[in-house]
Short mmCIF file of C-alpha atoms and ligand atoms in Angstrom, two decimals:
data_model
loop_
_atom_site.label_atom_id
_atom_site.label_comp_id
_atom_site.label_asym_id
_atom_site.label_seq_id
_atom_site.Cartn_x
_atom_site.Cartn_y
_atom_site.Cartn_z
CA MET B 262 98.73 42.85 -7.30
CA GLU B 263 96.79 45.69 -8.88
CA GLU B 264 98.19 49.14 -9.50
CA LYS B 265 94.91 50.76 -8.62
CA LEU B 266 91.82 49.86 -6.65
CA ILE B 267 88.91 50.73 -8.89
CA ILE B 268 85.30 49.78 -8.26
CA ASP B 269 82.90 49.83 -11.15
CA ALA B 270 79.64 50.96 -9.55
CA SER B 271 77.58 49.92 -12.56
CA ARG B 272 78.57 46.29 -12.08
CA LEU B 273 77.96 46.10 -8.35
CA ASP B 274 75.42 43.70 -6.97
CA PRO B 275 72.49 45.85 -5.74
CA GLU B 276 72.65 43.95 -2.46
CA GLY B 277 76.25 44.96 -2.00
CA GLU B 278 79.38 43.14 -2.87
CA ASP B 279 82.59 42.02 -1.18
CA VAL B 280 85.71 43.39 -2.79
CA THR B 281 88.99 41.83 -1.78
CA GLY B 282 92.48 42.00 -3.15
CA GLU B 283 95.80 43.73 -2.94
CA VAL B 284 96.78 47.07 -4.41
CA ALA B 285 100.29 48.44 -4.90
CA ALA B 286 101.86 49.70 -1.71
CA VAL B 287 102.02 53.16 -0.34
CA ASP B 288 105.22 54.55 -1.80
CA LEU B 289 106.75 56.62 0.94
CA ASP B 290 109.96 58.49 0.51
CA GLU B 291 110.75 57.87 4.13
CA GLU B 292 113.87 56.33 5.58
CA PHE B 293 112.25 54.87 8.70
CA VAL B 294 109.06 53.53 7.16
CA LYS B 295 109.46 51.00 4.39
CA PRO B 296 106.38 49.25 3.05
CA PHE B 297 106.60 45.80 1.53
CA GLY B 298 103.94 43.92 -0.34
CA GLY B 299 100.76 45.76 -1.15
CA VAL B 300 97.77 47.06 0.74
CA ARG B 301 95.48 44.10 1.38
CA TYR B 302 91.82 45.03 1.45
CA ARG B 303 88.58 43.32 2.43
CA LEU B 304 85.82 45.75 1.62
CA ARG B 305 82.08 45.82 1.26
CA ALA B 306 80.85 48.06 -1.53
CA GLN B 307 77.23 49.03 -1.95
CA LEU B 308 75.37 51.52 -4.07
CA PHE B 309 72.56 53.62 -2.56
CA GLY B 310 71.03 55.49 -5.44
CA ASN B 311 74.06 57.08 -7.01
CA GLU B 312 75.97 57.12 -3.73
CA LEU B 313 78.69 54.50 -3.38
CA LEU B 314 79.53 53.41 0.12
CA VAL B 315 82.66 51.35 0.77
CA ARG B 316 83.62 50.03 4.18
CA GLY B 317 86.01 47.45 5.43
CA HIS B 318 89.47 46.45 6.50
CA LEU B 319 92.91 47.39 5.18
CA GLU B 320 96.35 46.20 6.12
CA GLN B 321 99.88 46.88 4.97
CA ASP B 322 103.20 45.37 6.05
CA PHE B 323 106.02 47.72 6.92
CA THR B 324 109.58 47.62 8.07
CA LEU B 325 109.73 50.27 10.75
CA VAL B 326 112.52 51.62 12.91
CA CYS B 327 111.93 51.35 16.65
CA SER B 328 111.78 54.79 18.22
CA ARG B 329 113.33 53.45 21.44
CA CYS B 330 116.16 51.14 20.41
CA GLY B 331 116.63 52.11 16.77
CA ARG B 332 116.36 48.58 15.42
CA ASP B 333 114.40 47.61 12.33
CA PHE B 334 111.33 45.49 12.88
CA ASP B 335 108.42 44.32 10.77
CA ASP B 336 104.89 45.28 11.64
CA THR B 337 101.48 45.27 10.01
CA VAL B 338 99.43 48.42 10.05
CA HIS B 339 95.68 47.77 10.21
CA VAL B 340 92.75 50.00 9.41
CA ASP B 341 89.63 48.34 10.81
CA ASP B 342 87.12 51.02 9.98
CA PHE B 343 87.96 52.22 6.52
CA THR B 344 84.95 54.15 5.24
CA MET B 345 84.60 56.01 2.00
CA SER B 346 81.59 57.32 0.17
CA CYS B 347 81.18 59.31 -2.98
CA THR B 348 78.68 60.19 -5.61
CA VAL B 349 79.05 58.14 -8.73
CA ALA B 350 79.26 60.35 -11.80
CA GLU B 351 76.72 59.68 -14.50
CA ASN B 352 79.25 59.55 -17.28
CA SER B 353 81.74 57.37 -15.40
CA SER B 354 80.79 54.57 -13.06
CA GLU B 355 84.37 53.74 -12.10
CA VAL B 356 85.47 54.96 -8.71
CA ASP B 357 89.19 55.00 -7.92
CA LEU B 358 89.78 54.20 -4.25
CA THR B 359 93.56 53.94 -4.47
CA GLU B 360 94.38 57.28 -2.87
CA ASP B 361 91.76 56.90 -0.13
CA VAL B 362 93.16 53.53 0.77
CA ARG B 363 96.76 54.74 0.86
CA GLU B 364 95.86 57.80 2.88
CA SER B 365 94.09 55.69 5.49
CA ILE B 366 97.14 53.46 5.84
CA ILE B 367 99.48 56.44 6.25
CA LEU B 368 97.21 57.94 8.91
CA ALA B 369 97.27 54.64 10.77
CA LEU B 370 101.06 54.54 10.97
CA PRO B 371 102.35 54.87 14.52
CA SER B 372 104.05 58.18 15.32
CA TYR B 373 106.49 56.45 17.63
CA PRO B 374 106.84 52.85 16.50
CA VAL B 375 108.11 50.48 19.18
CA CYS B 376 109.48 47.01 18.37
CA ALA B 377 107.95 45.58 21.54
CA GLU B 378 105.99 47.04 24.44
CA ALA B 379 108.81 45.94 26.72
CA CYS B 380 111.55 47.39 24.55
CA PRO B 381 114.13 48.73 27.02
CA GLY B 382 115.51 51.24 24.60
CA ILE B 383 119.14 51.70 23.75
CA SER B 384 121.38 49.44 25.83
CA GLN B 385 123.02 51.36 28.68
CA LYS B 386 125.75 48.77 29.16
CA VAL B 387 128.14 50.50 26.81
CA GLU B 388 131.46 51.02 28.65
CA ILE B 389 133.32 54.20 28.10
CA PRO B 390 136.82 53.20 26.99
CA ARG B 391 139.48 54.39 29.40
CA ASP B 392 141.64 57.13 27.96
CA ASP B 393 145.30 56.69 28.94
CA ARG B 394 146.00 60.37 28.58
CA TRP B 395 144.22 61.01 31.86
CA ASN B 396 146.87 58.90 33.66
CA ALA B 397 149.40 61.70 33.28
CA LEU B 398 147.28 63.93 35.48
CA ASP B 399 147.46 61.45 38.34
CA GLY B 400 151.19 62.20 38.73
CA LEU B 401 150.75 65.92 39.09
CA SER B 402 150.90 67.50 42.52
CA VAL B 403 148.85 70.59 42.76
CA GLY B 404 149.83 73.62 44.90
CA GLU B 405 153.59 73.99 44.32
CA LYS B 406 153.48 76.80 41.87
CA LYS B 407 155.82 79.69 42.69
CA THR B 408 154.77 83.21 42.13
CA LYS B 409 156.97 84.99 39.71
CA GLU B 410 155.77 88.48 40.55
CA GLU B 411 159.01 89.29 42.42
CA ARG B 412 160.96 89.57 39.23
CA SER B 413 158.55 91.86 37.46
CA SER B 414 159.26 94.95 39.62
CA LYS B 415 162.89 95.35 38.62
CA GLU B 416 162.73 98.23 36.22
CA LYS B 417 165.60 100.56 35.53
CA ARG B 418 165.21 104.17 34.75
CA LYS B 419 167.37 105.47 32.02
CA ASN B 420 168.71 108.92 32.48
CA GLY B 421 169.16 110.40 29.09
ZN1 LIG R 550 112.95 48.58 20.28
#
């Protein structure tokens, strides 16, 4: 696997050339999106004058976390229409596509990944454990409270 995806425009076949390989993965500091392997690319690179045009397919494997049920699952993110063009500098014919490729993969990541279309979400079968403390309330009879206001009116006046 390469660290960078670099195309040397000066060595390209004038008729265009297929460029395939694998470049080091998108390194995301993200808990719910973990890439593994590299970005696989199948590209067609062609030079028009001093304009380099690159088009093709990218894919990257990820371990994602399902937004419905919270489980990890593996999925492959595809970019079918990767397109990039740039002017090739006269003093340097090497064009670094690494960041363009990574950016395209990140943009293709699902906002709400789902492990399966039919994922039912978090299981609702969880039983709430019975709390024995509530049993004590069952024995209480409500409505037998006595008012204690009678006693409060007995005040003595002191004659000093
Ligand atoms: Zn799920």
